[in-house]
Short mmCIF file of C-alpha atoms in Angstrom, two decimals:
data_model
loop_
_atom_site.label_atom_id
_atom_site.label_comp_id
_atom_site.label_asym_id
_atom_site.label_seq_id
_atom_site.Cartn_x
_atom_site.Cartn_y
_atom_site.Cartn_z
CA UNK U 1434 107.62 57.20 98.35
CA UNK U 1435 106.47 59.54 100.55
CA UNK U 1436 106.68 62.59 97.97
CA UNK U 1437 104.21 59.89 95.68
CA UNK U 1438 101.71 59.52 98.49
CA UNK U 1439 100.82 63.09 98.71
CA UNK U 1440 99.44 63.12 96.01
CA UNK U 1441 97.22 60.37 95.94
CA UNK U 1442 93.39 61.49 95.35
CA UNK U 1443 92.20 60.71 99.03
CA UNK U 1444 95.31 62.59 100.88
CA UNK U 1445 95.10 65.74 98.84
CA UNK U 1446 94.70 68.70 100.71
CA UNK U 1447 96.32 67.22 103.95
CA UNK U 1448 98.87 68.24 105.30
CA UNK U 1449 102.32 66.26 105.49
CA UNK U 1450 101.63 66.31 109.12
CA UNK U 1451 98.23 64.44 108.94
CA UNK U 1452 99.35 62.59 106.49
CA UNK U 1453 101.95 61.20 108.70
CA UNK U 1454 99.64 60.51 111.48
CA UNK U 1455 97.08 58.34 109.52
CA UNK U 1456 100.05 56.19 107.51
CA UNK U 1457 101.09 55.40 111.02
CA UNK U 1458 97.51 54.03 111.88
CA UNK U 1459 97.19 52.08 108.90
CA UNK U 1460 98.88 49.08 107.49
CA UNK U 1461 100.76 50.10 104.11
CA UNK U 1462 100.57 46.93 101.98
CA UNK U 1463 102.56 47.75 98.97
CA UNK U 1464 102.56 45.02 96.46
CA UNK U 1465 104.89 44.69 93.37
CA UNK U 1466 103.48 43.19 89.73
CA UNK U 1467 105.27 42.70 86.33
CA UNK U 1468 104.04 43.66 83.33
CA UNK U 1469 101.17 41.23 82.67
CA UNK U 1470 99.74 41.00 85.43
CA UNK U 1471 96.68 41.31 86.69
CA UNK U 1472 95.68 43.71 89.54
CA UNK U 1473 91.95 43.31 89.97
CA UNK U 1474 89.31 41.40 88.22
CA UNK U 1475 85.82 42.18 86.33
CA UNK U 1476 83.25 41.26 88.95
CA UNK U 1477 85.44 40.74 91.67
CA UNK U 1478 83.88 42.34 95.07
CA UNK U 1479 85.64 45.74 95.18
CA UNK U 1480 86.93 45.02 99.13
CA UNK U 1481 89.88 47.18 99.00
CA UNK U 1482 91.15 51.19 97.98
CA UNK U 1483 93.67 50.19 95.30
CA UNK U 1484 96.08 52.92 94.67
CA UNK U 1485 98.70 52.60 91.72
CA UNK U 1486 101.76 54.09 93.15
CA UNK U 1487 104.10 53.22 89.63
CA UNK U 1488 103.71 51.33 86.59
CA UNK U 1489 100.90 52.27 83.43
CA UNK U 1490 98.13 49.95 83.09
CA UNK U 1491 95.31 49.19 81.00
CA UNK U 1492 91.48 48.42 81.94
CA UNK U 1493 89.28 45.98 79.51
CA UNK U 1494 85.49 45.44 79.75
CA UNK U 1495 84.10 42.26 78.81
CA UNK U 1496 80.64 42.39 77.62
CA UNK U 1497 78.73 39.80 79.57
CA UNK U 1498 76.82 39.04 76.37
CA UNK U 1499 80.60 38.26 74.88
CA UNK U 1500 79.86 40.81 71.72
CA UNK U 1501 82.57 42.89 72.91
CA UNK U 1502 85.73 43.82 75.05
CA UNK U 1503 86.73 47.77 75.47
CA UNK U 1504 90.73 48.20 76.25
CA UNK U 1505 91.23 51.53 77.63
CA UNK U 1506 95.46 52.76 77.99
CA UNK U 1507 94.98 54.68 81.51
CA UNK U 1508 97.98 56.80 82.45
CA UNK U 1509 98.36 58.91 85.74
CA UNK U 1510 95.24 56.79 87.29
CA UNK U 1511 95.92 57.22 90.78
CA UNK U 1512 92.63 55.12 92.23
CA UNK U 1513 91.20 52.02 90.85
CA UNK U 1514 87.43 52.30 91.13
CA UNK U 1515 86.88 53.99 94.48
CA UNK U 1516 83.23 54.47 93.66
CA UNK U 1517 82.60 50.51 93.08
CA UNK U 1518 83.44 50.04 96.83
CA UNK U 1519 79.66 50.71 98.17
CA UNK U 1520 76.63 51.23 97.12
CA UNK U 1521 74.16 47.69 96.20
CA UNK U 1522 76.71 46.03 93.81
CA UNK U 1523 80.89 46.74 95.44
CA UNK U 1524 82.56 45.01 92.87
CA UNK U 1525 85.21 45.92 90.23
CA UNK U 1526 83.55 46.74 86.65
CA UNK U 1527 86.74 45.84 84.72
CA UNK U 1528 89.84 43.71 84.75
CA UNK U 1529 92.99 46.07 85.09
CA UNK U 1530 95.93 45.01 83.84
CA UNK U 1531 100.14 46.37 84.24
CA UNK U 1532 101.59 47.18 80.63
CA UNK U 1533 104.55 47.81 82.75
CA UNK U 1534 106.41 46.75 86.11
CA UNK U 1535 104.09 48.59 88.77
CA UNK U 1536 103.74 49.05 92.57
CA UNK U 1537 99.99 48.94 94.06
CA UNK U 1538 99.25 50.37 97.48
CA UNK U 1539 95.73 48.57 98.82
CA UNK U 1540 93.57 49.61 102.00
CA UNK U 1541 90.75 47.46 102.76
CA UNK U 1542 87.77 49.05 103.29
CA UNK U 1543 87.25 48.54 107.18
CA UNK U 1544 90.63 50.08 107.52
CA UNK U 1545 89.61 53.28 105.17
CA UNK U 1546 86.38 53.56 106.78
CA UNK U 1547 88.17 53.48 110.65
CA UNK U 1548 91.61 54.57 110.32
CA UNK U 1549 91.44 56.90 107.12
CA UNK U 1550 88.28 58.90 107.67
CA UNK U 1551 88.77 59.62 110.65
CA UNK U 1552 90.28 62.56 109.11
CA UNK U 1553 88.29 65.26 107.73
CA UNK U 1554 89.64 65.86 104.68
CA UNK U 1555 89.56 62.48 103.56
CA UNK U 1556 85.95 61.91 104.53
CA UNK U 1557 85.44 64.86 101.78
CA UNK U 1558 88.05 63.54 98.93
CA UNK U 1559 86.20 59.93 99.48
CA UNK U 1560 83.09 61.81 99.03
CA UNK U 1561 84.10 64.19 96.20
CA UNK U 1562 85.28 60.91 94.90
CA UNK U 1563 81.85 59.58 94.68
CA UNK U 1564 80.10 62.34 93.68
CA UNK U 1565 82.45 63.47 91.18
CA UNK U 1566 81.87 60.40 89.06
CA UNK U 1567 77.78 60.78 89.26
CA UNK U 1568 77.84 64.04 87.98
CA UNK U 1569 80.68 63.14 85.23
CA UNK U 1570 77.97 59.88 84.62
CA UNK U 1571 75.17 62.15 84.65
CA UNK U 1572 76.58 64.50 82.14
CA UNK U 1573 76.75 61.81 79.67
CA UNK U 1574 73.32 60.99 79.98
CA UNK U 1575 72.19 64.37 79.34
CA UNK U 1576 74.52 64.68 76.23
CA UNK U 1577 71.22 64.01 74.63
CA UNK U 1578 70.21 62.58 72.40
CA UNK U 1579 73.01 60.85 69.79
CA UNK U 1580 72.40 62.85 66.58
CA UNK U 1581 74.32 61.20 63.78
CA UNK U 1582 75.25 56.79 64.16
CA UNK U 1583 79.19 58.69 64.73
CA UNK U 1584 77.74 59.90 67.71
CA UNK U 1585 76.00 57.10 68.83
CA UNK U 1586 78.89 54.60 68.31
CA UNK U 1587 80.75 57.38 70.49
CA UNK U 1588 78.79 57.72 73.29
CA UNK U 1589 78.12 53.82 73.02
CA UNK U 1590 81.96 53.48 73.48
CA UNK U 1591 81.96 55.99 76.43
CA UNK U 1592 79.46 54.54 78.40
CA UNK U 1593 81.23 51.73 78.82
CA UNK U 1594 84.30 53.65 79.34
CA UNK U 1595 86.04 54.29 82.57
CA UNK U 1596 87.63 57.82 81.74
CA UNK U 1597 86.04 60.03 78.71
CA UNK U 1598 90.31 60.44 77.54
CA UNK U 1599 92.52 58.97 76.45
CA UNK U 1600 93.06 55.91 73.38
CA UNK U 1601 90.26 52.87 73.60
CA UNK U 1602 90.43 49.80 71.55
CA UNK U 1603 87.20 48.29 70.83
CA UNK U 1604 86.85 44.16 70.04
CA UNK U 1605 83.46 43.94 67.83
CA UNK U 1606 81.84 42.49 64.84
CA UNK U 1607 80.55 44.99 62.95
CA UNK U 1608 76.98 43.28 62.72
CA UNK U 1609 76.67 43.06 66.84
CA UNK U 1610 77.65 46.60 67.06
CA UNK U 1611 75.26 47.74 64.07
CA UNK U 1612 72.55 45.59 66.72
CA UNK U 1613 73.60 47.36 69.72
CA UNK U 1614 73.17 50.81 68.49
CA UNK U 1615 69.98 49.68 66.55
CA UNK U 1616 71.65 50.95 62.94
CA UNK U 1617 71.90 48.96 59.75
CA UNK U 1618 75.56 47.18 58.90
CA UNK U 1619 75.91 49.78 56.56
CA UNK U 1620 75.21 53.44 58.18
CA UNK U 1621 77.95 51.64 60.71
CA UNK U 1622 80.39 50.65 58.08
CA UNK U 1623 79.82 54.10 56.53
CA UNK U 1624 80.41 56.02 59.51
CA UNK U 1625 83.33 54.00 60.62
CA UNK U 1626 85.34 54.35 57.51
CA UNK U 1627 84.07 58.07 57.18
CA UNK U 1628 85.80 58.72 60.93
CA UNK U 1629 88.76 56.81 59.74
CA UNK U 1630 89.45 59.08 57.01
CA UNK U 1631 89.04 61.42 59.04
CA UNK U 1632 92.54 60.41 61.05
CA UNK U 1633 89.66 59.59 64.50
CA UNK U 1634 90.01 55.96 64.26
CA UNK U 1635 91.83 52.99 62.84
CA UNK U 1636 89.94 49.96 61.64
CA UNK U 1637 90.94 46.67 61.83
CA UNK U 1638 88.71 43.19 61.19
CA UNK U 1639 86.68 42.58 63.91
CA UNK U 1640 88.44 45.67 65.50
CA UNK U 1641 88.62 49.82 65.85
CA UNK U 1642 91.43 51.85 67.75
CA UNK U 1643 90.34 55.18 68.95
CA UNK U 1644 93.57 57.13 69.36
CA UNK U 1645 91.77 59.96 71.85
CA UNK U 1646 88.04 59.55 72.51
CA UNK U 1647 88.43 63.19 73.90
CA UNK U 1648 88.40 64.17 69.97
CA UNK U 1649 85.07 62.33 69.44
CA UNK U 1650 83.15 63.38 72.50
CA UNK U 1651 83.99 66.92 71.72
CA UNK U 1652 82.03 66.35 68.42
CA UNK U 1653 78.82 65.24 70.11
CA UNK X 24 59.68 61.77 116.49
CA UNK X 25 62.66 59.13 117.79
CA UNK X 26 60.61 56.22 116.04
CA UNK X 27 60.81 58.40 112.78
CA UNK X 28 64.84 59.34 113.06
CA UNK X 29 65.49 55.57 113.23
CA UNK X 30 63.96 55.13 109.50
CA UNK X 31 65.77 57.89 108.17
CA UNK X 32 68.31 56.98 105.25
CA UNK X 33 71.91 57.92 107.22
CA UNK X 34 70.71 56.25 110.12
CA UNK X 35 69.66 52.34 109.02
CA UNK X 36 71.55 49.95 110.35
CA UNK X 37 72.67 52.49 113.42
CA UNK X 38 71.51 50.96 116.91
CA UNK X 39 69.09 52.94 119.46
CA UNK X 40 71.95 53.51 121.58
CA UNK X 41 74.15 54.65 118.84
CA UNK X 42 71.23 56.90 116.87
CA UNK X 43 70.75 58.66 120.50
CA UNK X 44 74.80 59.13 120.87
CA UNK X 45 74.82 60.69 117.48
CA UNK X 46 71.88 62.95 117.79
CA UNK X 47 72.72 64.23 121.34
CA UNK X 48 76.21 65.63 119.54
CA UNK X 49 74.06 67.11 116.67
CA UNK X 50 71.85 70.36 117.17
CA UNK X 51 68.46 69.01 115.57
CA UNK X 52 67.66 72.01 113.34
CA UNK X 53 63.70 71.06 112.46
CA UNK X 54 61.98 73.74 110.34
CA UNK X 55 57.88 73.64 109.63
CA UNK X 56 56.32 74.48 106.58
CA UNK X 57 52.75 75.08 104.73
CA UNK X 58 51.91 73.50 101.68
CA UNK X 59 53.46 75.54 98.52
CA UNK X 60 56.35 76.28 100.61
CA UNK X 61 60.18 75.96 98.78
CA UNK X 62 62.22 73.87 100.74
CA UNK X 63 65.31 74.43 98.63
CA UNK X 64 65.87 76.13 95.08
CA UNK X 65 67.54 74.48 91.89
CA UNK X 66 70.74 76.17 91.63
CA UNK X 67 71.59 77.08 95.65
CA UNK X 68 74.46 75.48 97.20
CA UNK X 69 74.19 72.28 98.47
CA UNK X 70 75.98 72.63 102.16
CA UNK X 71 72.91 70.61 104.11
CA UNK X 72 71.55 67.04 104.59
CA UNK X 73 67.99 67.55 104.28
CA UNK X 74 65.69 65.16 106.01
CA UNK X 75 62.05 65.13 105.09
CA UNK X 76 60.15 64.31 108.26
CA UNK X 77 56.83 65.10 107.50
CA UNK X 78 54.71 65.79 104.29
CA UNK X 79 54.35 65.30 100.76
CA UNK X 80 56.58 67.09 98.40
CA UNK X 81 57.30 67.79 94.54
CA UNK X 82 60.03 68.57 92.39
CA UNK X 83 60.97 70.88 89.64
CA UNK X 84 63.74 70.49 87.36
CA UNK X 85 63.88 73.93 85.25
CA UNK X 86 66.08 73.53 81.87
CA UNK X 87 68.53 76.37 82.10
CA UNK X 88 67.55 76.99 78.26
CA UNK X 89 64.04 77.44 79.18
CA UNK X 90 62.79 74.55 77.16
CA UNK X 91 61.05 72.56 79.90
CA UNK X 92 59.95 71.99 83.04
CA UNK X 93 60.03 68.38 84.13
CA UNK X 94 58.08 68.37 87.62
CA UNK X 95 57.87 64.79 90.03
CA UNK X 96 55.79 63.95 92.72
CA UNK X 97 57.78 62.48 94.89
CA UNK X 98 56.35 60.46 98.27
CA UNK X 99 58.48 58.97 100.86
CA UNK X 100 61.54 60.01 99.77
CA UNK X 101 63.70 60.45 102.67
CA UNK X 102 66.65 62.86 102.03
CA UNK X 103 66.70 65.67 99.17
CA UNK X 104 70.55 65.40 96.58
CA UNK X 105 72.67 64.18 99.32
CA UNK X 106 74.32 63.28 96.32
CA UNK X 107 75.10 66.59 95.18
CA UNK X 108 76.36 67.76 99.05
CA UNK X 109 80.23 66.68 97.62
CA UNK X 110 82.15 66.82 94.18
CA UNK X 111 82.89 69.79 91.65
CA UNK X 112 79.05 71.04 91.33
CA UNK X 113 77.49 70.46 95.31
CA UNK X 114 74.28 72.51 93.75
CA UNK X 115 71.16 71.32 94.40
CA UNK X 116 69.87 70.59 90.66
CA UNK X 117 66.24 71.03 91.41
CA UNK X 118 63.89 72.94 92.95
CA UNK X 119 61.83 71.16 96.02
CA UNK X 120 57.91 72.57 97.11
CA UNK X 121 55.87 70.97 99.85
CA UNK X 122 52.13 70.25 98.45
CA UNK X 123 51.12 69.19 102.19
CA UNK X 124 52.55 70.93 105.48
CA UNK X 125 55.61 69.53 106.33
CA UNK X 126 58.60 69.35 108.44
CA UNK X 127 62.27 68.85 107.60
CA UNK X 128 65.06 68.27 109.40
CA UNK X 129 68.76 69.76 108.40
CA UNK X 130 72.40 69.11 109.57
CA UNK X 131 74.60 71.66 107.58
CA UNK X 132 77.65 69.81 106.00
CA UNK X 133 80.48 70.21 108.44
CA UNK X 134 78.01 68.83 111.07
CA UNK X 135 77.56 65.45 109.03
CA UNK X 136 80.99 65.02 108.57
CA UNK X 137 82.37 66.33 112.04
CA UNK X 138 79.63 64.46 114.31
CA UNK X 139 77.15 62.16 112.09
CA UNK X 140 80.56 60.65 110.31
CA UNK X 141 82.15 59.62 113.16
CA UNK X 142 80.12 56.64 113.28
CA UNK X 143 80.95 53.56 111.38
CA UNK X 144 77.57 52.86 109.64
CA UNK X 145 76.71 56.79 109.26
CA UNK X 146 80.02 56.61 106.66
CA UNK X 147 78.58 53.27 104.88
CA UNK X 148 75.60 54.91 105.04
CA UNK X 149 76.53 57.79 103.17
CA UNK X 150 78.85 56.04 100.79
CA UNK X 151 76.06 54.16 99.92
CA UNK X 152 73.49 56.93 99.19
CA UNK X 153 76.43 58.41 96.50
CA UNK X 154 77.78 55.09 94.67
CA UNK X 155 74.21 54.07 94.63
CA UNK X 156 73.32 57.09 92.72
CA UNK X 157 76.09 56.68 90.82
CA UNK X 158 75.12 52.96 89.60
CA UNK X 159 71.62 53.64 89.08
CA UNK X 160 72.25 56.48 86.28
CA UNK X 161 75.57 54.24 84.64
CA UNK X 162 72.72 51.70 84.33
CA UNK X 163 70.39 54.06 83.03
CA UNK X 164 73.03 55.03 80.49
CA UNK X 165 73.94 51.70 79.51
CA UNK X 166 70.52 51.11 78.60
CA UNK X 167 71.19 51.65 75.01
CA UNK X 168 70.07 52.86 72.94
CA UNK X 169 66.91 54.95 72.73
CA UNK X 170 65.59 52.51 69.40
CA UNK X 171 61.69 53.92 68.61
CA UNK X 172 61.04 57.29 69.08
CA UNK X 173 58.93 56.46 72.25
CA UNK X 174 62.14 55.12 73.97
CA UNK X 175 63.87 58.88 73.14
CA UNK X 176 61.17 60.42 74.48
CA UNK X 177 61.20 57.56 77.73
CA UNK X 178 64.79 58.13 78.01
CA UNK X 179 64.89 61.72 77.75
CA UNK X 180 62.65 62.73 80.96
CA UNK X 181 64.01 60.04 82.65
CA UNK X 182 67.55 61.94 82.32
CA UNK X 183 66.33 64.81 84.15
CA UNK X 184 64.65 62.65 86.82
CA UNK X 185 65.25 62.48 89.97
CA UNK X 186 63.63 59.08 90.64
CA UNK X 187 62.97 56.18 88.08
CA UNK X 188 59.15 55.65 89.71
CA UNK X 189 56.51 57.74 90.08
CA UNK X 190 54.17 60.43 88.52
CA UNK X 191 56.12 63.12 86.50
CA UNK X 192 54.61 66.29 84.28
CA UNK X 193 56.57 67.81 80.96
CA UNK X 194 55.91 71.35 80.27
CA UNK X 195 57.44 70.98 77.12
CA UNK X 196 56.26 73.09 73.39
CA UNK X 197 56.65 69.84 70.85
CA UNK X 198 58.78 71.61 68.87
CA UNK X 199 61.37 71.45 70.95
CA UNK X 200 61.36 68.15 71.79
CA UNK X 201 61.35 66.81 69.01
CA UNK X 202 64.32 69.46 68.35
CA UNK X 203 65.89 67.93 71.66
CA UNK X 204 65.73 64.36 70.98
CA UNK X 205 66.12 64.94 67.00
CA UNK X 206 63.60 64.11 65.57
CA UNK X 207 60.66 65.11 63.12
CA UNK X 208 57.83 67.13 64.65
CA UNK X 209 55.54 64.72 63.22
CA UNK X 210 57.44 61.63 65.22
CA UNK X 211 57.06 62.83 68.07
CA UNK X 212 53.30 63.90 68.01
CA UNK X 213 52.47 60.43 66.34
CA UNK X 214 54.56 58.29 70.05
CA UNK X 215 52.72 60.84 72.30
CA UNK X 216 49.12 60.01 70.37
CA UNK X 217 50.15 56.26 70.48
CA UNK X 218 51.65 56.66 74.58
CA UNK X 219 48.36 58.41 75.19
CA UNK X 220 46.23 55.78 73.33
CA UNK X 221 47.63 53.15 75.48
CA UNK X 222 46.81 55.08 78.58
CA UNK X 223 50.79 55.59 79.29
CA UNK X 224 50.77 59.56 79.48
CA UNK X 225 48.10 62.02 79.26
CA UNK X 226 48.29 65.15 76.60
CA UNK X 227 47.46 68.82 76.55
CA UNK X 228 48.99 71.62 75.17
CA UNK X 229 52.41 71.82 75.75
CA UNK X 230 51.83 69.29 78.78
CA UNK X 231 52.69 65.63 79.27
CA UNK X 232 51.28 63.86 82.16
CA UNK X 233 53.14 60.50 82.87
CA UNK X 234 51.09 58.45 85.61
CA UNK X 235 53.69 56.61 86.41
CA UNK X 236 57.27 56.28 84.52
CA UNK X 237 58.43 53.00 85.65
CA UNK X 238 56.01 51.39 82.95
CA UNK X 239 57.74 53.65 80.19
CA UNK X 240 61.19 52.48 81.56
CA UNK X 241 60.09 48.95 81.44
CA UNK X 242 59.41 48.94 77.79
CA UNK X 243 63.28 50.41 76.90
#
């Protein structure tokens, strides 16, 4: 366990030593979930540092206008949305879900805030945390402008994404997403079945796997 | 000069008491300049808070393909990037000039987090500052898509921004924008003529003058 908590984003860098010394300040409240479960919730207030110590999970977006849900298979996510915790609206941006048995490790925030950065280093990683997913938000942005309606159904599907890896599953009628990205039915159907047979995606009704967005974004 | 501190971003919410504690740990670096003055270059590592205490200022993005240069007058805006002080790029991503004498105030990095961060609301503070950031460009990139060719154009400088508000200038040959934002030369000179007709922006060669860009943003 102890091996597993070295490497957790906000301890990197620290030394087994310090490491030691803030574990002993703080409360370790290790909770156990079966596949199925839920961990947190879409619009919950993001009150606590939720680290996934085992288990592989997935994350889904719910539209709030209910024309679509994103799925996204996350493996090796260490932290579950350490950058929802401040800022003018601290609450989760997705439900995340075990697709396996799994072992969370959660530190509210007063404790990170007194007991965890206290230490220099993880002031930093917190930071670095924070910062690193602005710039990774703002690089997106200025992946400007969406050429082609491929490239605008992939950048669609990445700004709504939590990682810009990995395989996403998209829940969509073709007409609300051909409304969304402000393209007929058709140039969507055509560009859909043109990246399917090109191995990119798999459609289903009312439904498109994307087997490694990586693959599409690189094409932007 | 005390009554001044106490409005300063990293400090709201601190007490008197706890705003003198801090500062009498904290060597007060204040630096004075005359108008046209740099107060930090786009590109230069970001290793400093930097307070404006005094003056009015401007800034310059510079695209690194030498494209355009997207310049904002900024007023009462309180700290320059502290966004960019943390993560895998801390580079300052613009230039920043004083048009009016000024004064700033600076506390290099290991300062804020070795003395400023010891204090409770100084961390919220600057957790804030960075999710904030982050949320305010996700929402900017959510606000998809770009669907007339004045929308592109809207979008487009507002990528580069550092503020959503405000006056901004384009140096910018049409040519390549419309290369930038893909579209036909003709597209583009037909939104600017309409923008300018409804007293949105201002033309001249090679020069966009954008009063104020909330209005544009409003009409995404």
């Amino acid at each position: 366990m102890f091996e597993r908590l070295l490497q957790l984003p906000l301890f990197q860098g620290m030394t087994k030593k310090e490491i030691y010394e803030v574990i002993s300040r703080v409360k370790l409240d290790f909770t156990n979930y079966q596949a199925g479960d839920e961990i947190v919730l879409q619009g919950d207030p993001c009150k606590s540092l939720v680290y996934i110590i085992s288990g592989q999970m997935s994350a889904e977006y719910r539209d709030p206008h209910s024309r679509f849900i994103l799925t996204e298979k996350l493996n090796n996510v260490g932290l579950i949305e350490a950058y929802n915790m401040f800022g003018m609206t601290p609450r989760y941006s997705r439900t995340y879900i075990f697709n396996t048995n799994g072992v969370t490790l959660k530190i509210d925030k007063a404790m990170l805030l007194n007991q965890l950065m206290i230490n220099y280093i993880a002031k930093i990683n917190m930071l670095n945390t924070t910062c690193n997913q602005y710039h990774q938000t703002l690089k997106l942005l200025r992946d400007f402008p969406e050429d082609t309606v491929q490239d605008k159904i992939t950048k669609f599907i990445l700004s709504f994404s939590s990682t810009t890896r990995g395989e996403k599953e998209l829940r969509i009628k073709m007409t609300d997403l051909a409304d969304i990205i402000h393209e007929t039915r058709l140039n969507v159907s055509k560009a859909l079945n043109q990246m399917q047979e090109e191995n990119l995606i798999s459609l289903q009704r009312n439904f498109i796997n994307i087997q490694d967005i990586e693959k599409l974004y690189k094409r932007i």
